[in-house]
Coordinates of C-alpha atoms in Angstrom, one line a residue:
Chain A
M2 CA 34.8 78.1 -267.9
G3 CA 34.0 81.4 -266.3
L4 CA 37.1 81.6 -264.2
K5 CA 38.6 84.6 -265.8
F6 CA 35.5 86.7 -264.9
R7 CA 35.9 86.1 -261.2
P8 CA 38.1 88.3 -259.0
V9 CA 40.4 85.5 -257.7
D10 CA 43.6 85.3 -255.8
A11 CA 46.0 84.1 -258.5
S12 CA 48.6 83.0 -256.0
F13 CA 46.7 79.8 -255.2
Y14 CA 48.1 78.7 -258.6
D15 CA 51.6 79.7 -257.5
L16 CA 51.2 77.7 -254.3
F17 CA 50.0 74.6 -256.2
A18 CA 52.9 75.0 -258.7
Q19 CA 55.3 75.2 -255.7
S20 CA 53.7 72.1 -254.1
A21 CA 54.2 70.1 -257.3
S22 CA 57.8 71.4 -257.7
H23 CA 58.6 69.8 -254.3
L24 CA 57.5 66.5 -255.9
T25 CA 60.1 66.7 -258.6
T26 CA 62.7 67.3 -255.9
G27 CA 61.4 64.4 -254.0
A28 CA 61.3 62.1 -257.0
S29 CA 65.0 63.0 -257.8
L30 CA 66.0 62.2 -254.2
L31 CA 64.1 58.9 -254.5
A32 CA 66.1 58.0 -257.6
E33 CA 69.3 59.0 -255.8
M34 CA 68.4 56.8 -252.8
L35 CA 68.0 53.8 -255.0
A36 CA 71.1 54.4 -257.0
E37 CA 74.2 52.3 -256.2
G38 CA 76.8 53.9 -254.0
S39 CA 74.7 56.8 -252.8
D40 CA 75.2 58.3 -249.3
R41 CA 71.9 57.1 -248.0
D42 CA 72.0 59.0 -244.7
D43 CA 72.6 62.2 -246.6
V44 CA 69.8 61.6 -249.1
A45 CA 67.4 60.7 -246.3
R46 CA 68.3 64.0 -244.5
R47 CA 67.7 66.0 -247.7
M48 CA 64.4 64.1 -248.2
R49 CA 63.3 65.1 -244.7
E50 CA 64.1 68.7 -245.6
A51 CA 62.1 68.5 -248.8
E52 CA 59.2 66.9 -247.1
H53 CA 59.3 69.7 -244.5
E54 CA 59.2 72.4 -247.2
A55 CA 56.3 70.6 -248.9
D56 CA 54.4 70.6 -245.5
E57 CA 55.0 74.4 -245.3
T58 CA 53.5 74.9 -248.8
T59 CA 50.5 72.8 -247.8
H60 CA 49.9 74.8 -244.7
A61 CA 50.2 78.0 -246.7
I62 CA 47.5 76.8 -249.0
V63 CA 45.2 75.9 -246.1
R64 CA 45.9 79.2 -244.4
R65 CA 45.0 81.1 -247.6
V66 CA 41.8 79.1 -248.0
N67 CA 40.8 80.1 -244.5
S68 CA 41.6 83.8 -245.0
T69 CA 40.4 84.3 -248.6
F70 CA 36.8 85.2 -249.4
V71 CA 36.7 84.3 -253.1
T72 CA 38.7 81.2 -254.1
P73 CA 39.4 80.1 -257.7
F74 CA 37.5 76.9 -257.2
D75 CA 35.6 75.2 -254.3
R76 CA 37.3 75.4 -251.0
E77 CA 37.0 71.6 -250.5
D78 CA 38.6 71.0 -253.8
I79 CA 41.5 73.2 -253.0
Y80 CA 41.8 71.3 -249.8
S81 CA 41.7 67.9 -251.5
L82 CA 44.2 68.9 -254.1
A83 CA 46.6 70.3 -251.4
S84 CA 46.4 67.2 -249.3
G85 CA 46.6 64.9 -252.4
L86 CA 49.9 66.6 -253.4
D87 CA 51.1 66.3 -249.8
D88 CA 50.3 62.6 -249.7
I89 CA 52.6 62.0 -252.7
M90 CA 55.5 63.6 -250.8
D91 CA 54.8 61.6 -247.7
M92 CA 54.8 58.4 -249.7
M93 CA 58.1 59.2 -251.4
D94 CA 59.5 60.1 -248.0
E95 CA 58.3 56.7 -246.7
V96 CA 60.2 54.8 -249.5
V97 CA 63.4 56.7 -248.7
D98 CA 62.9 56.0 -245.0
L99 CA 62.2 52.2 -245.5
V100 CA 65.3 51.8 -247.7
L101 CA 67.4 53.4 -244.9
L102 CA 65.7 51.6 -242.0
Y103 CA 65.7 48.2 -243.5
G104 CA 69.3 48.5 -244.7
V105 CA 68.4 46.8 -247.9
Q106 CA 71.5 46.3 -249.9
E107 CA 70.7 45.2 -253.5
L108 CA 67.4 46.4 -255.0
P109 CA 66.1 44.1 -257.7
A110 CA 65.3 45.2 -261.2
G111 CA 61.8 46.7 -261.5
F112 CA 62.4 49.1 -258.6
D113 CA 64.3 51.5 -260.8
K114 CA 61.5 51.3 -263.4
L115 CA 58.9 52.3 -260.9
V116 CA 61.1 55.2 -259.8
E117 CA 61.2 56.3 -263.4
V118 CA 57.4 56.2 -263.5
I119 CA 57.4 58.3 -260.4
Q120 CA 59.8 60.9 -261.8
E121 CA 57.7 61.1 -265.0
C122 CA 54.5 61.5 -263.0
A123 CA 56.2 64.3 -260.9
R124 CA 57.4 66.0 -264.0
I125 CA 54.0 66.2 -265.7
T126 CA 52.1 67.0 -262.5
A127 CA 54.5 70.0 -262.0
E128 CA 53.9 71.0 -265.6
A129 CA 50.1 70.7 -265.2
M130 CA 49.6 72.7 -262.0
P131 CA 50.2 76.2 -263.6
R132 CA 47.6 75.2 -266.2
L133 CA 44.9 75.1 -263.5
Q134 CA 44.6 78.9 -264.0
S135 CA 43.4 78.6 -267.6
M136 CA 42.0 75.1 -267.1
K137 CA 43.4 74.4 -270.6
D138 CA 45.1 71.1 -271.7
L139 CA 44.6 69.5 -268.4
D140 CA 43.0 66.4 -270.0
E141 CA 46.3 65.3 -271.6
Y142 CA 47.8 65.5 -268.1
W143 CA 45.3 63.2 -266.4
I144 CA 45.1 60.8 -269.3
E145 CA 48.9 60.5 -269.2
V146 CA 49.1 59.9 -265.5
N147 CA 46.4 57.2 -265.8
R148 CA 48.4 55.6 -268.6
L149 CA 51.6 55.8 -266.5
E150 CA 49.7 54.3 -263.5
N151 CA 48.5 51.4 -265.6
A152 CA 52.0 50.7 -267.0
G153 CA 53.4 51.1 -263.4
D154 CA 50.9 48.6 -262.1
K155 CA 52.1 46.0 -264.6
T156 CA 55.7 46.6 -263.6
Y157 CA 54.7 46.5 -260.0
R158 CA 53.1 43.1 -260.2
R159 CA 55.9 41.6 -262.2
T160 CA 58.4 43.0 -259.7
L161 CA 56.3 41.6 -256.8
A162 CA 56.3 38.1 -258.4
S163 CA 60.0 38.3 -259.0
L164 CA 60.7 38.6 -255.3
F165 CA 59.4 35.0 -254.9
D166 CA 61.7 33.5 -257.6
G167 CA 63.9 31.8 -254.9
R168 CA 66.7 34.3 -254.8
Y169 CA 65.6 35.9 -251.5
E170 CA 65.0 34.7 -247.9
A171 CA 61.5 35.3 -246.5
L172 CA 62.7 38.2 -244.3
E173 CA 64.3 39.9 -247.3
V174 CA 61.2 39.4 -249.4
L175 CA 59.2 41.1 -246.6
K176 CA 61.5 44.1 -246.7
L177 CA 61.6 44.4 -250.4
K178 CA 57.9 43.9 -250.7
D179 CA 57.3 46.8 -248.3
I180 CA 59.5 49.1 -250.4
V181 CA 57.9 48.1 -253.8
E182 CA 54.4 48.5 -252.3
S183 CA 55.3 52.0 -251.2
L184 CA 56.6 52.8 -254.7
E185 CA 53.4 51.6 -256.1
A186 CA 51.4 53.6 -253.5
A187 CA 53.3 56.8 -254.6
I188 CA 52.1 56.2 -258.2
D189 CA 48.6 55.7 -257.0
C190 CA 48.8 59.0 -255.1
F191 CA 49.7 60.7 -258.4
E192 CA 46.7 59.1 -260.0
R193 CA 44.5 60.3 -257.2
V194 CA 45.7 63.9 -257.7
A195 CA 45.0 63.6 -261.4
N196 CA 41.5 62.4 -260.6
I197 CA 41.0 65.4 -258.3
V198 CA 42.2 67.8 -261.0
E199 CA 39.8 66.0 -263.5
Q200 CA 36.9 66.5 -261.1
I201 CA 37.7 70.2 -260.6
A202 CA 37.8 70.6 -264.4
V203 CA 34.5 68.8 -264.7
K204 CA 32.9 71.1 -262.2
E205 CA 34.3 74.3 -263.7
S206 CA 33.5 73.4 -267.3
Chain B
M14 CA 12.5 62.8 -254.3
G15 CA 12.0 65.3 -257.1
L16 CA 14.0 63.3 -259.6
K17 CA 11.1 62.6 -261.8
F18 CA 10.4 66.3 -262.3
R19 CA 13.8 67.0 -263.8
P20 CA 14.6 66.6 -267.4
V21 CA 17.4 64.1 -267.1
D22 CA 19.5 61.9 -269.4
A23 CA 18.1 58.5 -268.5
S24 CA 21.1 56.7 -270.0
F25 CA 23.3 57.5 -267.0
Y26 CA 21.3 54.7 -265.3
D27 CA 21.9 52.4 -268.2
L28 CA 25.6 53.1 -268.0
F29 CA 25.7 52.4 -264.3
A30 CA 23.8 49.2 -264.8
Q31 CA 26.3 48.2 -267.5
S32 CA 29.2 49.0 -265.2
A33 CA 27.7 46.8 -262.5
S34 CA 27.0 44.0 -264.9
H35 CA 30.8 43.9 -265.7
L36 CA 31.2 43.1 -262.0
T37 CA 29.1 40.0 -262.2
T38 CA 31.2 38.8 -265.1
G39 CA 34.4 39.6 -263.1
A40 CA 33.1 37.8 -260.0
S41 CA 32.3 34.7 -262.1
L42 CA 35.8 34.8 -263.6
L43 CA 37.3 35.1 -260.1
A44 CA 35.4 32.0 -259.0
E45 CA 36.6 30.2 -262.1
M46 CA 40.2 31.2 -261.4
L47 CA 40.1 29.8 -257.9
A48 CA 38.3 26.6 -259.0
E49 CA 40.5 23.5 -259.3
G50 CA 41.7 22.5 -262.8
S51 CA 40.9 25.8 -264.4
D52 CA 42.9 27.1 -267.4
R53 CA 44.3 30.0 -265.5
D54 CA 46.0 31.7 -268.4
D55 CA 42.7 31.7 -270.3
V56 CA 40.7 33.0 -267.3
A57 CA 43.3 35.8 -266.8
R58 CA 43.0 36.7 -270.5
R59 CA 39.2 36.9 -270.2
M60 CA 39.5 38.9 -267.0
R61 CA 41.7 41.5 -268.8
E62 CA 39.1 41.7 -271.5
A63 CA 36.3 42.2 -268.9
E64 CA 38.4 44.8 -267.1
H65 CA 39.0 46.6 -270.3
E66 CA 35.3 46.7 -271.1
A67 CA 34.6 48.0 -267.6
D68 CA 37.1 50.8 -268.3
E69 CA 35.3 51.7 -271.4
T70 CA 32.0 52.0 -269.5
T71 CA 33.7 54.2 -266.9
H72 CA 35.1 56.5 -269.6
A73 CA 31.6 56.7 -271.2
I74 CA 30.1 57.9 -267.9
V75 CA 32.9 60.5 -267.5
R76 CA 32.5 61.7 -271.1
R77 CA 28.7 62.0 -270.6
V78 CA 29.1 63.9 -267.3
N79 CA 31.4 66.3 -269.2
S80 CA 29.0 66.8 -272.1
T81 CA 25.6 66.8 -270.3
F82 CA 24.1 70.0 -268.9
V83 CA 21.6 68.5 -266.4
T84 CA 22.7 65.3 -264.7
P85 CA 20.4 63.1 -262.6
F86 CA 22.4 63.7 -259.5
D87 CA 25.5 65.8 -258.6
R88 CA 28.4 65.5 -261.1
E89 CA 30.8 64.6 -258.3
D90 CA 28.6 61.8 -257.1
I91 CA 28.3 60.4 -260.6
Y92 CA 32.1 60.6 -260.8
S93 CA 32.5 58.9 -257.4
L94 CA 30.1 56.1 -258.2
A95 CA 31.7 55.4 -261.6
S96 CA 35.2 55.3 -260.1
G97 CA 33.9 53.2 -257.1
L98 CA 32.5 50.6 -259.5
D99 CA 35.7 50.7 -261.5
D100 CA 37.8 50.1 -258.3
I101 CA 35.9 46.9 -257.6
M102 CA 36.8 45.6 -261.1
D103 CA 40.4 46.6 -260.7
M104 CA 40.6 44.7 -257.4
M105 CA 39.0 41.5 -258.8
D106 CA 41.5 41.8 -261.7
E107 CA 44.3 42.1 -259.1
V108 CA 43.3 38.9 -257.4
V109 CA 43.2 37.0 -260.7
D110 CA 46.6 38.4 -261.6
L111 CA 48.2 37.5 -258.3
V112 CA 46.9 33.9 -258.5
L113 CA 48.6 33.6 -261.9
L114 CA 51.8 35.5 -261.1
Y115 CA 52.4 33.7 -257.8
G116 CA 51.6 30.3 -259.3
V117 CA 49.9 29.4 -256.1
Q118 CA 48.7 25.8 -256.3
E119 CA 46.3 24.9 -253.6
L120 CA 44.2 27.6 -252.1
P121 CA 43.1 27.1 -248.5
A122 CA 39.4 26.9 -247.4
G123 CA 38.1 30.4 -246.7
F124 CA 39.2 31.7 -250.1
D125 CA 36.2 30.2 -251.8
K126 CA 33.9 31.6 -249.1
L127 CA 35.2 35.1 -249.8
V128 CA 34.7 34.7 -253.5
E129 CA 31.1 33.6 -252.8
V130 CA 30.6 36.9 -250.8
I131 CA 32.1 38.8 -253.8
Q132 CA 29.7 37.1 -256.2
E133 CA 26.7 37.9 -254.0
C134 CA 27.9 41.5 -253.6
A135 CA 28.2 41.8 -257.4
R136 CA 24.8 40.3 -257.9
I137 CA 23.0 42.7 -255.6
T138 CA 25.0 45.7 -256.8
A139 CA 24.0 44.9 -260.4
E140 CA 20.4 44.5 -259.3
A141 CA 20.4 47.8 -257.4
M142 CA 21.9 50.1 -260.1
P143 CA 18.7 50.2 -262.2
R144 CA 16.8 51.3 -259.0
L145 CA 18.9 54.5 -258.9
Q146 CA 16.4 55.9 -261.3
S147 CA 13.4 55.6 -258.9
M148 CA 15.6 55.8 -255.8
K149 CA 13.4 53.1 -254.4
D150 CA 14.4 50.1 -252.3
L151 CA 18.0 51.1 -252.3
D152 CA 18.3 50.9 -248.5
E153 CA 17.9 47.1 -248.6
Y154 CA 20.8 47.0 -251.0
W155 CA 23.3 48.9 -248.9
I156 CA 22.2 47.2 -245.7
E157 CA 22.8 43.8 -247.3
V158 CA 26.2 44.8 -248.7
N159 CA 27.2 46.1 -245.2
R160 CA 26.0 42.8 -243.7
L161 CA 27.9 40.8 -246.3
E162 CA 31.0 42.9 -245.6
N163 CA 30.8 42.2 -241.9
A164 CA 30.4 38.5 -242.5
G165 CA 33.2 38.6 -245.1
D166 CA 35.5 40.4 -242.6
K167 CA 35.0 37.5 -240.0
T168 CA 35.8 34.9 -242.7
Y169 CA 38.8 37.0 -243.8
R170 CA 40.3 37.2 -240.4
R171 CA 39.8 33.5 -239.7
T172 CA 41.3 32.6 -243.1
L173 CA 44.3 34.9 -242.3
A174 CA 44.9 33.2 -239.0
S175 CA 44.7 29.8 -240.7
L176 CA 47.6 30.7 -242.9
F177 CA 49.8 30.6 -239.8
D178 CA 48.7 27.1 -238.5
G179 CA 52.0 25.5 -239.5
R180 CA 51.0 24.1 -242.9
Y181 CA 52.7 26.7 -245.0
E182 CA 56.3 28.0 -245.4
A183 CA 56.8 31.8 -244.8
L184 CA 57.1 32.5 -248.5
E185 CA 53.8 30.7 -249.3
V186 CA 52.1 32.5 -246.4
L187 CA 53.2 35.8 -248.0
K188 CA 51.7 34.9 -251.3
L189 CA 48.4 33.6 -249.9
K190 CA 48.2 36.6 -247.6
D191 CA 48.4 38.9 -250.6
I192 CA 45.6 37.1 -252.3
V193 CA 43.3 36.9 -249.3
E194 CA 43.9 40.6 -248.6
S195 CA 43.0 41.5 -252.2
L196 CA 39.8 39.4 -251.9
E197 CA 38.9 41.3 -248.7
A198 CA 39.8 44.7 -250.4
A199 CA 37.3 43.8 -253.2
I200 CA 34.6 43.3 -250.7
D201 CA 35.5 46.6 -249.0
C202 CA 35.2 48.3 -252.5
F203 CA 31.7 47.0 -252.8
E204 CA 30.9 48.5 -249.4
R205 CA 32.3 51.8 -250.5
V206 CA 30.0 51.8 -253.5
A207 CA 27.1 51.0 -251.3
N208 CA 28.1 54.0 -249.1
I209 CA 28.3 56.3 -252.1
V210 CA 24.8 55.1 -253.2
E211 CA 23.5 55.7 -249.6
Q212 CA 25.0 59.2 -249.7
I213 CA 23.4 60.0 -253.0
A214 CA 20.0 58.8 -251.7
V215 CA 20.4 60.9 -248.5
K216 CA 21.1 64.0 -250.6
E217 CA 18.2 63.3 -253.0
S218 CA 15.7 62.6 -250.3
Chain C
M21 CA 30.3 81.5 -238.2
G22 CA 26.6 81.8 -238.5
L23 CA 25.8 78.5 -236.9
K24 CA 24.1 80.1 -233.9
F25 CA 21.5 81.8 -236.2
R26 CA 20.3 78.6 -237.7
P27 CA 17.6 76.5 -236.0
V28 CA 19.6 73.3 -235.7
D29 CA 19.1 70.0 -234.0
A30 CA 21.7 70.2 -231.2
S31 CA 21.7 66.5 -230.6
F32 CA 23.9 65.9 -233.6
Y33 CA 26.7 67.2 -231.3
D34 CA 25.6 64.8 -228.6
L35 CA 25.8 61.9 -231.0
F36 CA 29.3 62.9 -232.2
A37 CA 30.4 63.2 -228.6
Q38 CA 29.0 59.8 -227.9
S39 CA 30.7 58.4 -231.0
A40 CA 34.0 59.8 -229.8
S41 CA 33.5 58.5 -226.3
H42 CA 33.3 55.0 -227.7
L43 CA 36.8 55.6 -229.0
T44 CA 38.2 56.3 -225.5
T45 CA 36.6 53.0 -224.4
G46 CA 38.1 51.2 -227.4
A47 CA 41.6 52.7 -226.8
S48 CA 41.5 51.5 -223.1
L49 CA 40.6 48.0 -224.2
L50 CA 43.4 48.1 -226.8
A51 CA 45.9 49.0 -224.0
E52 CA 44.4 46.2 -221.8
M53 CA 44.8 43.7 -224.7
L54 CA 48.4 44.5 -225.1
A55 CA 49.2 44.5 -221.4
E56 CA 50.9 41.4 -220.0
G57 CA 48.7 38.9 -218.2
S58 CA 45.4 40.2 -219.6
D59 CA 42.5 37.9 -220.2
R60 CA 42.5 38.3 -223.9
D61 CA 39.3 36.4 -224.7
D62 CA 37.5 38.7 -222.2
V63 CA 39.0 41.9 -223.6
A64 CA 38.1 40.8 -227.1
R65 CA 34.5 40.1 -226.1
R66 CA 34.3 43.6 -224.5
M67 CA 35.8 45.1 -227.6
R68 CA 33.2 43.5 -229.8
E69 CA 30.5 45.0 -227.5
A70 CA 32.1 48.5 -227.7
E71 CA 32.4 48.2 -231.4
H72 CA 28.7 47.2 -231.6
E73 CA 27.7 50.2 -229.5
A74 CA 29.8 52.5 -231.7
D75 CA 27.9 51.0 -234.8
E76 CA 24.6 51.9 -233.1
T77 CA 25.7 55.5 -232.6
T78 CA 26.8 55.8 -236.2
H79 CA 23.5 54.4 -237.4
A80 CA 21.7 56.9 -235.1
I81 CA 23.6 59.7 -236.8
V82 CA 22.8 58.5 -240.3
R83 CA 19.1 58.0 -239.4
R84 CA 19.0 61.6 -238.0
V85 CA 20.6 63.0 -241.1
N86 CA 17.9 61.3 -243.2
S87 CA 15.0 62.6 -241.0
T88 CA 16.2 66.1 -240.2
F89 CA 15.5 69.0 -242.5
V90 CA 18.1 71.5 -241.2
T91 CA 21.4 70.0 -240.2
P92 CA 24.2 71.9 -238.3
F93 CA 26.6 71.4 -241.3
D94 CA 26.5 69.8 -244.7
R95 CA 24.8 66.4 -244.8
E96 CA 27.8 64.9 -246.5
D97 CA 30.2 66.2 -243.9
I98 CA 28.1 64.8 -241.1
Y99 CA 28.2 61.5 -243.0
S100 CA 32.0 61.7 -243.5
L101 CA 32.6 62.5 -239.9
A102 CA 30.3 59.7 -238.6
S103 CA 32.0 57.1 -240.9
G104 CA 35.5 58.5 -240.0
L105 CA 34.8 58.0 -236.3
D106 CA 33.4 54.5 -237.1
D107 CA 36.5 53.6 -239.1
I108 CA 38.7 54.3 -236.1
M109 CA 36.7 51.9 -233.9
D110 CA 36.8 49.2 -236.6
M111 CA 40.6 49.6 -236.8
M112 CA 41.0 49.3 -233.0
D113 CA 38.8 46.2 -233.1
E114 CA 41.0 44.8 -235.8
V115 CA 44.1 45.1 -233.7
V116 CA 42.4 43.3 -230.8
D117 CA 41.2 40.6 -233.1
L118 CA 44.6 40.1 -234.7
V119 CA 46.3 39.8 -231.3
L120 CA 43.8 37.1 -230.3
L121 CA 43.7 35.3 -233.7
Y122 CA 47.5 35.2 -234.1
G123 CA 48.1 34.2 -230.5
V124 CA 51.1 36.5 -230.4
Q125 CA 52.8 36.1 -227.0
E126 CA 55.4 38.8 -226.5
L127 CA 54.8 42.2 -228.1
P128 CA 58.0 44.1 -228.8
A129 CA 58.6 47.6 -227.4
G130 CA 57.2 50.3 -229.6
F131 CA 53.8 48.6 -229.7
D132 CA 52.9 50.1 -226.3
K133 CA 54.1 53.5 -227.4
L134 CA 51.7 53.4 -230.4
V135 CA 48.9 52.4 -228.1
E136 CA 49.7 55.5 -226.0
V137 CA 49.4 57.7 -229.1
I138 CA 46.1 56.1 -229.8
Q139 CA 44.9 56.7 -226.3
E140 CA 45.9 60.3 -226.5
C141 CA 44.3 60.8 -229.9
A142 CA 41.1 59.3 -228.5
R143 CA 41.2 61.6 -225.5
I144 CA 41.6 64.8 -227.5
T145 CA 39.1 63.7 -230.2
A146 CA 36.5 63.1 -227.5
E147 CA 37.3 66.4 -226.0
A148 CA 37.0 68.2 -229.3
M149 CA 33.6 66.8 -230.5
P150 CA 31.5 68.9 -228.1
R151 CA 33.3 72.0 -229.4
L152 CA 31.8 71.4 -232.9
Q153 CA 28.8 73.3 -231.6
S154 CA 30.7 76.6 -231.0
M155 CA 33.4 75.8 -233.7
K156 CA 35.8 77.3 -231.2
D157 CA 39.3 76.1 -230.4
L158 CA 39.1 73.2 -232.9
D159 CA 42.4 74.2 -234.5
E160 CA 44.4 73.2 -231.5
Y161 CA 42.7 69.8 -231.7
W162 CA 43.6 69.1 -235.3
I163 CA 47.1 70.5 -235.0
E164 CA 47.7 68.2 -232.0
V165 CA 46.4 65.1 -233.8
N166 CA 48.6 65.9 -236.8
R167 CA 51.6 66.3 -234.4
L168 CA 50.7 63.0 -232.7
E169 CA 50.4 61.3 -236.1
N170 CA 53.8 62.5 -237.1
A171 CA 55.4 61.3 -233.9
G172 CA 53.5 58.0 -234.2
D173 CA 54.8 57.6 -237.7
K174 CA 58.4 57.8 -236.5
T175 CA 57.7 55.3 -233.7
Y176 CA 55.9 53.0 -236.2
R177 CA 58.8 52.9 -238.7
R178 CA 61.4 52.3 -236.0
T179 CA 59.2 49.5 -234.6
L180 CA 58.8 48.0 -238.0
A181 CA 62.6 48.0 -238.6
S182 CA 63.1 46.4 -235.1
L183 CA 61.0 43.4 -236.2
F184 CA 63.9 42.5 -238.6
D185 CA 66.7 42.7 -236.1
G186 CA 67.1 38.9 -236.0
R187 CA 65.1 38.1 -232.9
Y188 CA 62.0 36.8 -234.8
E189 CA 61.3 34.1 -237.3
A190 CA 59.7 35.2 -240.6
L191 CA 56.2 33.9 -239.7
E192 CA 56.4 35.8 -236.4
V193 CA 57.5 39.0 -238.2
L194 CA 54.5 38.6 -240.5
K195 CA 52.1 38.5 -237.6
L196 CA 53.7 41.3 -235.6
K197 CA 53.9 43.4 -238.8
D198 CA 50.2 43.1 -239.3
I199 CA 49.5 44.2 -235.8
V200 CA 51.8 47.2 -235.9
E201 CA 50.5 48.2 -239.3
S202 CA 46.9 48.2 -237.9
L203 CA 48.0 50.3 -234.9
E204 CA 49.5 52.8 -237.3
A205 CA 46.3 52.7 -239.5
A206 CA 44.2 53.5 -236.4
I207 CA 46.4 56.6 -235.8
D208 CA 45.9 57.5 -239.5
C209 CA 42.2 57.2 -239.1
F210 CA 42.3 59.7 -236.2
E211 CA 44.2 62.1 -238.5
R212 CA 41.6 61.6 -241.2
V213 CA 38.8 62.6 -238.7
A214 CA 40.9 65.7 -237.7
N215 CA 41.1 66.6 -241.4
I216 CA 37.3 66.2 -241.8
V217 CA 36.8 68.5 -238.8
E218 CA 39.2 71.0 -240.2
Q219 CA 37.4 71.0 -243.6
I220 CA 34.0 71.5 -241.8
A221 CA 35.5 74.4 -239.9
V222 CA 37.0 75.9 -243.1
K223 CA 33.6 75.7 -244.7
E224 CA 31.7 77.2 -241.8
S225 CA 34.1 80.0 -241.2

């Protein structure tokens, strides 16, 4: 492992933890957006704020990489992880934006299940980030994200098929399809982050 | 080249060959799925099995990377190649799943041509994997995959345009478009694997 | 920085500059394609030519990587940058192809704004490439591309929503959506190149 013998700037870990904590905020806002009777304009405004704060954290990580001589792991990996976490936030922001822009009224079953998967992914990603310092127990994190992504994929495909069951007009299918695809893309982004963490752990071990 | 002077675990090559051989199975199942009069539920069941076996091989590669001191090439490249091969299988599985889920009856011309490209890509990828050991004659493999991808792209776009020729309702176009896009994405995944192999060869040369 | 102390093959920089200059050609052809009264077949033919020339430049870079002992920066980064630039060209070619294939007549407002963003991205990317040699003033390039991508994203989403305002039939929405998504993907490709340049600069600093 070796990490503990290197003089490293511990606050990289803090910044990654911060970055992942924006994701739990984002996931909650996503759930609120899709809930019935929510004030969508207000949720979208708070999502934009959260996304902006996440951007700040990402830039703080990049600035620190640029100004730090010894980094806890490879510069490129820090960079990949930071942008991977940022991509998740962007994707959650996209979902909120699409729901608002398309003015979709009733969201079919399946959408809320995907949001639950996203919330769970956000929760365990936020929990795992502080463990980057010790590199301990990270495997259970990436295994669980992969399991969630597989389960989410099944839900995604069933939800996709259900859009064609005759209840919806073609234009409505198009809108709902965009939203469900973005939900699935957010879950994929979580998996990509888990893969990056796995690769970092493989290198460091 | 230098590879032959390093004490390496040869079975990485066996595992990559195994991984690629799952792809030829997957490509055959894909062709069967799109053939007229096939038992789609049964093909989809066998596809899930093949996809599961491919997953096992991928995990075997990752486990071996984690437990091996000297690897035949960079750990990250082994990792990229393994997940690249796995992505192809996932994409072929997605096509089979979509055909089943959407209950599409008649698949337009062009679809079978894209499946032929996929079968050819699978064949030459499976043939190339054992050559990773000697690093010989790999360039003809990645050049051919790139050529196939270019040709496939032309077929893809023509097929896409043909969906709008007035024969299909909007909802049917949506379904067929998803399937043809996944077929094209599978070919793109083959190209990405060929690019990874090219990069490994560039590094090792 | 250190670059100036290494005996490097300067013409890598020339090749990257050449690669980026194909992009300004491509972006102009894109603008011409979407302009009213253009000879679309002729623009598409010239786009294919430009795309072919861009391919040649990419291959020249890859060949040089393979035959050069000391490269100005990591082989893999040269490879990533070359394919990143190539991806942009492919995406612009895709837009031109789709406009021709789908025979779309009137393109809604928003499309031309996205093309303007693409032209601006191409211009500053072409300007930045020669600065790879000194590694100076590259940050303003990638900051500006990120800003353009963010602005483009907002335009993209508004344009997307406008397709559903009742003016278009479902099949027409499908076609226009494909085109606007490809325009946005081209802008994303510019951002990916800017990120690669940023990563190279981070490593070299």
